[in-house]
Amino acid sequence: MNSTSRYALLTALGLAVAAVAPGAPAFAAKKEEKPSKPALKIGNEIRKPLGEADAAIKKKDVAAAEAALATARGLAKTPDEQFVVAQYSLNAAQVSGDQAKLSAALDALITAGEASGQLADDQRSQYYWFQGQFAYQAKNYTKAEASLQRAIAAGTPHADAYAILADAQSRNGKPGEAVATLQKVIDAKAAAGEAIPSEWYGRGADIASRAKLPNEFVRLTTAWLSAYPVKQNWHDSLFIYRQLGGLSGDVDLDMMRLARAAGALPLSAASNYIDYALAVYLKFPNEAVDVLNEGIAAGKLNASSSQNTREIISLSQPKIAADKASIPAAITAANGAKSSFKSVMTTADLLYGYKDYAKAAEFYKLALTKPGADAGQANFRLGLALALAGDKAGAKAAFDAVTSGAYAPLAAYAKVWAEKPATA
């Protein structure tokens, strides 16, 4: 998020003010250009100190300018006069280089400008935008939130206004509103076909995770992954969701299967490889050994120093030959009349572990026809198998079928992965 400087502020606002010498015509509103703005009216008494302030500003004599402005401020009786004083004060603050003075002068300009009816929406959008930035930099997040909301309502062209507003809302203890702010602008920009900065998604995801808002987190991160499908984003999204959602059992295992398929597992901690292997080694020794060997190849695990790695491999490796030899009998039994949802799923998982994804998909489909089928689990695993077998359309249909329950968030992630595989 960008922050402003005193130079950027005056350049953007174009607030160099013409001199108002004694006897000079009253400030005009340039009715021909902006007929909605009323003409400024200032009294003769205030013109002398304003002229002195103007001359001092041009000489960069800040002390003299401030002294003249203090006199003018004491004489200003109407919003119009206060507005003119504030304009000169802003120019004097620019010369001084004091951001606190610049911020105070801008506050006065906004207050007087609103009271005098001198602010058009294009000016509001700029004035409140900079006021919001000053407040944010000063850690006055309540003021920043209010100012940035006004800037956005006036149509500020600064896209960062939404990101800074969301951060201010979060710091004000309003994480739900912060996420909604980002989601609103993300949705609008996506609908318009405009690019959205990756850090917006990341900031929103961070706010949602810290506030323990899993639904918002999933919505933001799936959009993030669709726009920026890099492996690091996959890793962060899945493993933060793992903690946020308190995943356990089969759902946790399937999250790690997705992370592995997406290429995100090598970016994770060594403990995740161990968790994965522990979840499968008793029933699917080949899958456990494969996962641990991948961890070793990725430099995450070392069999000589990791007791878990060493023991799981030593227990599982000798079982693989018999396990593989059991596949034909398992297929026959799964196709038999006495097979159940669980037994067919076990056969499908066995085939999945040996990377026979197309055959595994056949049995996940069969499992869905069995009484008591867990449709969410079976469709999710079916989608993974089909995607890995190269059937993206079939995978999408399977993931689309998971609309509720613990597997729905995983299916939302997996659908993005099937459509846009992770990049380096």
Tab-separated table of C-alpha atoms in Angstrom:
chain	number	residue	atom	x	y	z
A	1	MET	CA	0.000	0.000	0.000
A	2	ASN	CA	1.432	3.324	-1.041
A	3	SER	CA	1.601	6.306	1.257
A	4	THR	CA	1.608	9.932	0.290
A	5	SER	CA	4.153	12.651	0.795
A	6	ARG	CA	3.606	16.353	1.269
A	7	TYR	CA	4.854	16.949	-2.284
A	8	ALA	CA	2.529	14.388	-3.819
A	9	LEU	CA	-0.376	15.869	-1.902
A	10	LEU	CA	-0.009	19.431	-3.180
A	11	THR	CA	0.755	18.262	-6.703
A	12	ALA	CA	-2.302	16.056	-6.773
A	13	LEU	CA	-4.616	18.616	-5.279
A	14	GLY	CA	-3.292	21.548	-7.256
A	15	LEU	CA	-3.637	23.849	-4.280
A	16	ALA	CA	-1.376	26.722	-5.177
A	17	VAL	CA	-3.612	29.689	-4.317
A	18	ALA	CA	-3.541	33.058	-6.050
A	19	ALA	CA	-2.777	36.142	-3.998
A	20	VAL	CA	-5.646	38.035	-2.401
A	21	ALA	CA	-4.332	41.545	-2.018
A	22	PRO	CA	-6.343	44.303	-0.385
A	23	GLY	CA	-8.928	45.568	-2.808
A	24	ALA	CA	-8.608	42.561	-5.110
A	25	PRO	CA	-11.836	41.056	-6.406
A	26	ALA	CA	-13.461	38.435	-4.226
A	27	PHE	CA	-12.584	34.819	-4.957
A	28	ALA	CA	-14.590	33.646	-7.949
A	29	ALA	CA	-16.044	30.190	-8.284
A	30	LYS	CA	-15.472	30.060	-12.062
A	31	LYS	CA	-19.122	29.464	-12.592
A	32	GLU	CA	-18.620	28.764	-16.259
A	33	GLU	CA	-16.565	25.659	-15.391
A	34	LYS	CA	-18.281	24.486	-12.228
A	35	PRO	CA	-21.708	26.041	-12.020
A	36	SER	CA	-22.640	23.921	-9.001
A	37	LYS	CA	-19.980	25.548	-6.825
A	38	PRO	CA	-21.066	28.827	-5.118
A	39	ALA	CA	-18.904	31.926	-5.464
A	40	LEU	CA	-16.495	32.529	-2.605
A	41	LYS	CA	-17.205	35.665	-0.607
A	42	ILE	CA	-14.600	37.159	1.663
A	43	GLY	CA	-14.550	40.469	3.487
A	44	ASN	CA	-12.059	43.263	2.910
A	45	GLU	CA	-10.702	43.056	6.458
A	46	ILE	CA	-9.184	39.627	5.919
A	47	ARG	CA	-7.573	40.429	2.573
A	48	LYS	CA	-4.539	42.234	4.039
A	49	PRO	CA	-3.234	39.325	6.182
A	50	LEU	CA	-3.999	36.894	3.349
A	51	GLY	CA	-1.947	39.024	0.954
A	52	GLU	CA	0.884	39.111	3.499
A	53	ALA	CA	0.688	35.330	3.894
A	54	ASP	CA	0.813	34.852	0.144
A	55	ALA	CA	3.893	37.052	-0.210
A	56	ALA	CA	5.632	35.218	2.654
A	57	ILE	CA	4.826	31.807	1.160
A	58	LYS	CA	6.377	32.860	-2.155
A	59	LYS	CA	9.526	33.898	-0.270
A	60	LYS	CA	9.406	30.596	1.684
A	61	ASP	CA	9.296	32.628	4.897
A	62	VAL	CA	7.272	30.142	6.926
A	63	ALA	CA	7.331	32.120	10.176
A	64	ALA	CA	5.966	35.266	8.508
A	65	ALA	CA	3.365	33.240	6.609
A	66	GLU	CA	2.156	31.537	9.764
A	67	ALA	CA	1.979	34.851	11.644
A	68	ALA	CA	-0.111	36.404	8.884
A	69	LEU	CA	-2.334	33.334	8.714
A	70	ALA	CA	-2.873	33.401	12.486
A	71	THR	CA	-4.185	36.958	12.073
A	72	ALA	CA	-6.361	35.931	9.118
A	73	ARG	CA	-7.675	32.940	11.029
A	74	GLY	CA	-8.763	35.208	13.857
A	75	LEU	CA	-10.610	37.443	11.412
A	76	ALA	CA	-12.278	34.620	9.458
A	77	LYS	CA	-15.951	34.698	10.392
A	78	THR	CA	-17.581	32.692	7.598
A	79	PRO	CA	-16.963	29.218	6.128
A	80	ASP	CA	-15.828	30.900	2.895
A	81	GLU	CA	-13.200	32.919	4.720
A	82	GLN	CA	-12.122	29.887	6.744
A	83	PHE	CA	-11.817	27.915	3.512
A	84	VAL	CA	-9.510	30.526	1.946
A	85	VAL	CA	-7.366	30.631	5.098
A	86	ALA	CA	-7.125	26.840	5.013
A	87	GLN	CA	-5.988	26.927	1.385
A	88	TYR	CA	-3.156	29.275	2.219
A	89	SER	CA	-2.336	27.265	5.336
A	90	LEU	CA	-1.928	24.161	3.209
A	91	ASN	CA	0.521	25.986	0.940
A	92	ALA	CA	2.440	27.263	3.962
A	93	ALA	CA	2.578	23.766	5.400
A	94	GLN	CA	4.010	22.498	2.143
A	95	VAL	CA	6.795	25.059	2.342
A	96	SER	CA	7.474	24.146	5.980
A	97	GLY	CA	7.928	20.481	5.226
A	98	ASP	CA	6.074	19.628	8.449
A	99	GLN	CA	3.669	16.767	7.799
A	100	ALA	CA	1.766	17.363	11.030
A	101	LYS	CA	1.042	20.923	9.892
A	102	LEU	CA	0.117	19.672	6.434
A	103	SER	CA	-2.318	17.174	7.935
A	104	ALA	CA	-3.883	19.795	10.210
A	105	ALA	CA	-4.237	22.241	7.316
A	106	LEU	CA	-5.895	19.577	5.178
A	107	ASP	CA	-8.340	18.808	8.004
A	108	ALA	CA	-9.227	22.496	8.216
A	109	LEU	CA	-9.591	22.729	4.442
A	110	ILE	CA	-12.000	19.795	4.374
A	111	THR	CA	-14.085	21.121	7.263
A	112	ALA	CA	-14.334	24.619	5.808
A	113	GLY	CA	-14.790	23.341	2.288
A	114	GLU	CA	-17.745	21.180	3.296
A	115	ALA	CA	-19.274	24.012	5.304
A	116	SER	CA	-18.888	26.509	2.458
A	117	GLY	CA	-20.071	24.109	-0.244
A	118	GLN	CA	-16.776	24.506	-2.104
A	119	LEU	CA	-15.957	20.801	-2.460
A	120	ALA	CA	-16.974	18.952	-5.599
A	121	ASP	CA	-16.828	15.157	-5.622
A	122	ASP	CA	-13.538	15.055	-7.510
A	123	GLN	CA	-12.005	17.231	-4.775
A	124	ARG	CA	-13.590	15.176	-2.002
A	125	SER	CA	-12.167	12.021	-3.503
A	126	GLN	CA	-8.679	13.519	-3.347
A	127	TYR	CA	-8.935	15.406	-0.060
A	128	TYR	CA	-10.365	12.497	1.904
A	129	TRP	CA	-7.941	10.081	0.250
A	130	PHE	CA	-4.964	12.051	1.522
A	131	GLN	CA	-6.601	12.710	4.875
A	132	GLY	CA	-7.107	8.982	5.248
A	133	GLN	CA	-3.466	8.296	4.443
A	134	PHE	CA	-2.243	10.871	6.944
A	135	ALA	CA	-4.473	9.380	9.622
A	136	TYR	CA	-3.338	5.862	8.777
A	137	GLN	CA	0.322	6.893	8.998
A	138	ALA	CA	-0.410	8.478	12.378
A	139	LYS	CA	-2.084	5.208	13.464
A	140	ASN	CA	-5.393	6.995	13.928
A	141	TYR	CA	-7.262	4.106	12.337
A	142	THR	CA	-10.726	5.311	13.287
A	143	LYS	CA	-10.171	8.572	11.439
A	144	ALA	CA	-8.484	6.753	8.562
A	145	GLU	CA	-11.466	4.449	8.174
A	146	ALA	CA	-13.955	7.325	8.095
A	147	SER	CA	-11.880	9.405	5.659
A	148	LEU	CA	-11.216	6.556	3.253
A	149	GLN	CA	-14.881	5.610	3.217
A	150	ARG	CA	-15.666	9.206	2.212
A	151	ALA	CA	-12.970	9.100	-0.474
A	152	ILE	CA	-14.372	5.882	-1.913
A	153	ALA	CA	-17.927	7.226	-1.807
A	154	ALA	CA	-16.725	10.262	-3.771
A	155	GLY	CA	-15.163	8.005	-6.403
A	156	THR	CA	-11.454	8.094	-5.594
A	157	PRO	CA	-9.374	6.709	-8.465
A	158	HIS	CA	-6.789	5.368	-6.029
A	159	ALA	CA	-7.207	1.599	-5.872
A	160	ASP	CA	-5.043	1.411	-2.735
A	161	ALA	CA	-7.805	3.212	-0.844
A	162	TYR	CA	-9.626	-0.102	-0.475
A	163	ALA	CA	-6.575	-1.950	0.793
A	164	ILE	CA	-5.719	0.774	3.316
A	165	LEU	CA	-9.353	0.979	4.397
A	166	ALA	CA	-9.466	-2.769	4.945
A	167	ASP	CA	-6.301	-2.637	7.027
A	168	ALA	CA	-7.677	0.251	9.082
A	169	GLN	CA	-10.903	-1.665	9.664
A	170	SER	CA	-8.937	-4.693	10.743
A	171	ARG	CA	-6.871	-2.642	13.169
A	172	ASN	CA	-10.107	-1.137	14.467
A	173	GLY	CA	-11.261	-4.611	15.452
A	174	LYS	CA	-13.586	-5.071	12.462
A	175	PRO	CA	-12.073	-8.015	10.575
A	176	GLY	CA	-15.377	-9.024	9.018
A	177	GLU	CA	-15.852	-5.555	7.557
A	178	ALA	CA	-12.222	-5.477	6.426
A	179	VAL	CA	-12.565	-8.728	4.507
A	180	ALA	CA	-15.874	-7.554	3.039
A	181	THR	CA	-14.208	-4.338	1.823
A	182	LEU	CA	-11.524	-6.260	-0.014
A	183	GLN	CA	-13.944	-8.856	-1.318
A	184	LYS	CA	-16.222	-6.151	-2.703
A	185	VAL	CA	-13.521	-4.446	-4.720
A	186	ILE	CA	-11.996	-7.761	-5.802
A	187	ASP	CA	-15.366	-8.915	-7.103
A	188	ALA	CA	-15.951	-5.611	-8.880
A	189	LYS	CA	-12.541	-5.611	-10.535
A	190	ALA	CA	-12.841	-9.251	-11.529
A	191	ALA	CA	-16.225	-8.555	-13.117
A	192	ALA	CA	-14.645	-5.694	-15.061
A	193	GLY	CA	-11.769	-7.894	-16.185
A	194	GLU	CA	-9.215	-5.836	-14.255
A	195	ALA	CA	-6.102	-7.248	-12.622
A	196	ILE	CA	-6.088	-7.394	-8.836
A	197	PRO	CA	-2.794	-7.097	-6.919
A	198	SER	CA	-1.726	-10.387	-5.354
A	199	GLU	CA	-1.048	-8.653	-2.055
A	200	TRP	CA	-4.718	-7.671	-1.758
A	201	TYR	CA	-5.694	-11.314	-1.670
A	202	GLY	CA	-2.852	-12.083	0.701
A	203	ARG	CA	-3.805	-9.276	3.078
A	204	GLY	CA	-7.436	-10.333	3.065
A	205	ALA	CA	-6.463	-13.938	3.727
A	206	ASP	CA	-4.258	-12.860	6.623
A	207	ILE	CA	-7.068	-10.812	8.168
A	208	ALA	CA	-9.552	-13.669	7.746
A	209	SER	CA	-7.197	-16.252	9.222
A	210	ARG	CA	-6.304	-14.133	12.254
A	211	ALA	CA	-9.982	-13.451	12.878
A	212	LYS	CA	-10.814	-17.146	12.454
A	213	LEU	CA	-13.185	-16.599	9.530
A	214	PRO	CA	-12.771	-19.856	7.564
A	215	ASN	CA	-15.512	-19.226	5.000
A	216	GLU	CA	-14.098	-15.815	4.110
A	217	PHE	CA	-10.592	-17.271	4.049
A	218	VAL	CA	-11.580	-19.979	1.582
A	219	ARG	CA	-13.428	-17.545	-0.657
A	220	LEU	CA	-10.504	-15.131	-0.825
A	221	THR	CA	-7.793	-17.738	-1.244
A	222	THR	CA	-9.566	-19.721	-3.944
A	223	ALA	CA	-9.879	-16.466	-5.912
A	224	TRP	CA	-6.209	-15.756	-5.162
A	225	LEU	CA	-5.151	-19.167	-6.440
A	226	SER	CA	-7.212	-18.754	-9.567
A	227	ALA	CA	-5.496	-15.434	-10.304
A	228	TYR	CA	-2.028	-16.317	-8.992
A	229	PRO	CA	-1.651	-20.141	-8.998
A	230	VAL	CA	1.933	-20.263	-7.776
A	231	LYS	CA	3.002	-23.092	-5.498
A	232	GLN	CA	3.806	-20.798	-2.573
A	233	ASN	CA	0.248	-19.458	-2.614
A	234	TRP	CA	-1.038	-23.021	-2.722
A	235	HIS	CA	1.080	-23.964	0.238
A	236	ASP	CA	0.023	-20.949	2.294
A	237	SER	CA	-3.667	-21.311	1.465
A	238	LEU	CA	-3.952	-25.036	2.148
A	239	PHE	CA	-1.832	-25.279	5.262
A	240	ILE	CA	-3.265	-22.171	6.895
A	241	TYR	CA	-6.734	-23.519	6.120
A	242	ARG	CA	-5.662	-26.829	7.681
A	243	GLN	CA	-5.083	-25.024	10.975
A	244	LEU	CA	-8.014	-22.650	10.623
A	245	GLY	CA	-10.447	-25.456	9.871
A	246	GLY	CA	-9.012	-27.772	12.514
A	247	LEU	CA	-8.789	-30.588	9.960
A	248	SER	CA	-8.328	-34.125	11.186
A	249	GLY	CA	-8.773	-37.741	10.101
A	250	ASP	CA	-9.685	-38.464	6.489
A	251	VAL	CA	-10.352	-34.816	5.661
A	252	ASP	CA	-6.840	-33.895	6.802
A	253	LEU	CA	-5.357	-36.742	4.785
A	254	ASP	CA	-7.200	-35.632	1.677
A	255	MET	CA	-6.039	-32.053	2.176
A	256	MET	CA	-2.467	-33.352	2.132
A	257	ARG	CA	-3.203	-35.450	-0.941
A	258	LEU	CA	-4.355	-32.261	-2.655
A	259	ALA	CA	-1.257	-30.384	-1.462
A	260	ARG	CA	0.886	-33.171	-2.881
A	261	ALA	CA	-0.969	-33.151	-6.200
A	262	ALA	CA	-0.641	-29.353	-6.423
A	263	GLY	CA	3.102	-29.519	-5.755
A	264	ALA	CA	2.788	-27.600	-2.496
A	265	LEU	CA	3.960	-30.342	-0.136
A	266	PRO	CA	7.692	-29.739	-0.762
A	267	LEU	CA	7.244	-26.158	0.497
A	268	SER	CA	5.781	-27.335	3.793
A	269	ALA	CA	7.381	-28.479	7.022
A	270	ALA	CA	8.930	-31.940	7.352
A	271	SER	CA	6.255	-32.820	9.899
A	272	ASN	CA	3.592	-32.715	7.178
A	273	TYR	CA	5.268	-35.545	5.307
A	274	ILE	CA	5.309	-37.538	8.530
A	275	ASP	CA	1.649	-36.745	9.227
A	276	TYR	CA	0.737	-37.897	5.732
A	277	ALA	CA	2.698	-41.151	6.062
A	278	LEU	CA	1.293	-41.900	9.508
A	279	ALA	CA	-2.230	-41.522	8.119
A	280	VAL	CA	-1.737	-44.178	5.417
A	281	TYR	CA	1.077	-46.573	6.278
A	282	LEU	CA	-1.038	-49.197	8.057
A	283	LYS	CA	-3.459	-49.640	5.121
A	284	PHE	CA	-1.506	-48.321	2.157
A	285	PRO	CA	2.220	-48.942	2.717
A	286	ASN	CA	3.191	-48.040	-0.846
A	287	GLU	CA	1.647	-44.572	-0.585
A	288	ALA	CA	3.446	-44.003	2.738
A	289	VAL	CA	6.840	-45.006	1.353
A	290	ASP	CA	6.331	-42.918	-1.796
A	291	VAL	CA	5.478	-39.826	0.218
A	292	LEU	CA	8.451	-40.213	2.535
A	293	ASN	CA	10.821	-40.794	-0.386
A	294	GLU	CA	9.499	-37.594	-1.962
A	295	GLY	CA	10.246	-35.798	1.294
A	296	ILE	CA	13.778	-37.176	1.290
A	297	ALA	CA	14.283	-36.138	-2.352
A	298	ALA	CA	12.982	-32.656	-1.544
A	299	GLY	CA	15.502	-32.337	1.286
A	300	LYS	CA	12.763	-32.197	3.911
A	301	LEU	CA	13.468	-35.555	5.516
A	302	ASN	CA	16.571	-37.527	6.403
A	303	ALA	CA	16.088	-41.192	7.247
A	304	SER	CA	19.263	-41.277	9.346
A	305	SER	CA	18.148	-38.426	11.603
A	306	SER	CA	14.358	-38.837	11.535
A	307	GLN	CA	13.185	-41.780	13.589
A	308	ASN	CA	9.636	-41.572	12.244
A	309	THR	CA	10.850	-41.616	8.654
A	310	ARG	CA	13.177	-44.528	9.304
A	311	GLU	CA	10.638	-46.609	11.195
A	312	ILE	CA	7.699	-46.057	8.823
A	313	ILE	CA	9.835	-47.024	5.825
A	314	SER	CA	11.239	-50.076	7.583
A	315	LEU	CA	7.736	-51.223	8.564
A	316	SER	CA	6.077	-50.424	5.226
A	317	GLN	CA	8.660	-51.374	2.605
A	318	PRO	CA	8.509	-55.133	3.274
A	319	LYS	CA	4.703	-55.100	2.870
A	320	ILE	CA	4.598	-53.523	-0.567
A	321	ALA	CA	5.101	-56.650	-2.666
A	322	ALA	CA	2.233	-58.515	-0.988
A	323	ASP	CA	0.123	-55.376	-0.984
A	324	LYS	CA	0.540	-54.957	-4.722
A	325	ALA	CA	-0.150	-58.623	-5.324
A	326	SER	CA	-3.458	-58.240	-3.472
A	327	ILE	CA	-4.863	-55.750	-5.987
A	328	PRO	CA	-6.553	-58.255	-8.377
A	329	ALA	CA	-8.377	-59.942	-5.477
A	330	ALA	CA	-9.375	-56.563	-4.055
A	331	ILE	CA	-10.825	-55.546	-7.423
A	332	THR	CA	-12.794	-58.784	-7.666
A	333	ALA	CA	-14.182	-58.340	-4.155
A	334	ALA	CA	-15.079	-54.695	-4.790
A	335	ASN	CA	-17.069	-55.742	-7.848
A	336	GLY	CA	-18.846	-58.442	-5.855
A	337	ALA	CA	-22.387	-58.269	-4.583
A	338	LYS	CA	-21.269	-58.170	-0.943
A	339	SER	CA	-19.025	-55.165	-1.272
A	340	SER	CA	-19.813	-52.077	0.803
A	341	PHE	CA	-19.042	-48.398	0.492
A	342	LYS	CA	-16.044	-48.721	2.793
A	343	SER	CA	-14.624	-51.819	1.116
A	344	VAL	CA	-14.910	-50.314	-2.348
A	345	MET	CA	-13.352	-47.068	-1.144
A	346	THR	CA	-10.440	-49.064	0.298
A	347	THR	CA	-9.872	-50.679	-3.098
A	348	ALA	CA	-10.055	-47.281	-4.829
A	349	ASP	CA	-7.592	-45.804	-2.310
A	350	LEU	CA	-5.266	-48.773	-2.838
A	351	LEU	CA	-5.215	-48.108	-6.582
A	352	TYR	CA	-4.772	-44.373	-5.972
A	353	GLY	CA	-1.714	-45.098	-3.824
A	354	TYR	CA	-0.144	-46.981	-6.725
A	355	LYS	CA	-0.957	-44.022	-9.025
A	356	ASP	CA	-3.396	-46.024	-11.135
A	357	TYR	CA	-5.669	-42.996	-11.150
A	358	ALA	CA	-8.015	-43.992	-13.961
A	359	LYS	CA	-8.742	-47.364	-12.325
A	360	ALA	CA	-9.100	-45.733	-8.914
A	361	ALA	CA	-11.686	-43.382	-10.406
A	362	GLU	CA	-13.776	-46.351	-11.563
A	363	PHE	CA	-14.034	-47.607	-8.010
A	364	TYR	CA	-14.699	-44.210	-6.471
A	365	LYS	CA	-17.636	-44.025	-8.871
A	366	LEU	CA	-18.719	-47.525	-7.807
A	367	ALA	CA	-18.454	-46.544	-4.141
A	368	LEU	CA	-20.912	-43.711	-4.728
A	369	THR	CA	-23.576	-46.270	-5.667
A	370	LYS	CA	-23.294	-48.157	-2.377
A	371	PRO	CA	-25.706	-47.709	0.541
A	372	GLY	CA	-24.491	-45.205	3.135
A	373	ALA	CA	-21.987	-43.636	0.754
A	374	ASP	CA	-20.169	-40.559	1.991
A	375	ALA	CA	-20.759	-38.555	-1.182
A	376	GLY	CA	-18.518	-35.697	-0.171
A	377	GLN	CA	-15.510	-37.896	0.462
A	378	ALA	CA	-16.047	-40.146	-2.544
A	379	ASN	CA	-16.616	-37.279	-4.974
A	380	PHE	CA	-13.587	-35.421	-3.691
A	381	ARG	CA	-11.320	-38.422	-4.119
A	382	LEU	CA	-12.928	-39.163	-7.479
A	383	GLY	CA	-12.120	-35.610	-8.583
A	384	LEU	CA	-8.480	-35.957	-7.515
A	385	ALA	CA	-8.118	-39.257	-9.353
A	386	LEU	CA	-9.757	-37.947	-12.524
A	387	ALA	CA	-7.655	-34.783	-12.538
A	388	LEU	CA	-4.459	-36.785	-12.100
A	389	ALA	CA	-5.625	-39.101	-14.886
A	390	GLY	CA	-6.013	-36.080	-17.158
A	391	ASP	CA	-9.816	-35.825	-17.152
A	392	LYS	CA	-10.285	-32.181	-16.131
A	393	ALA	CA	-13.941	-32.010	-17.124
A	394	GLY	CA	-14.769	-35.123	-15.113
A	395	ALA	CA	-12.773	-33.814	-12.169
A	396	LYS	CA	-14.647	-30.503	-12.207
A	397	ALA	CA	-17.989	-32.331	-12.257
A	398	ALA	CA	-16.933	-34.424	-9.269
A	399	PHE	CA	-15.748	-31.405	-7.289
A	400	ASP	CA	-18.916	-29.496	-8.208
A	401	ALA	CA	-20.928	-32.318	-6.642
A	402	VAL	CA	-19.391	-31.559	-3.215
A	403	THR	CA	-21.594	-28.713	-2.019
A	404	SER	CA	-21.653	-29.103	1.759
A	405	GLY	CA	-19.879	-30.655	4.687
A	406	ALA	CA	-16.206	-30.818	5.597
A	407	TYR	CA	-15.142	-31.645	2.047
A	408	ALA	CA	-16.786	-28.604	0.407
A	409	PRO	CA	-13.882	-26.196	1.106
A	410	LEU	CA	-11.360	-28.782	-0.124
A	411	ALA	CA	-13.424	-29.293	-3.262
A	412	ALA	CA	-13.428	-25.523	-3.863
A	413	TYR	CA	-9.631	-25.529	-3.732
A	414	ALA	CA	-9.337	-28.685	-5.818
A	415	LYS	CA	-11.584	-27.311	-8.555
A	416	VAL	CA	-9.253	-24.337	-8.952
A	417	TRP	CA	-6.265	-26.683	-9.099
A	418	ALA	CA	-7.907	-28.891	-11.730
A	419	GLU	CA	-8.597	-25.883	-13.912
A	420	LYS	CA	-5.340	-24.016	-13.265
A	421	PRO	CA	-2.510	-26.281	-12.063
A	422	ALA	CA	0.042	-24.681	-9.794
A	423	THR	CA	3.023	-22.995	-11.380
A	424	ALA	CA	6.517	-22.677	-9.971
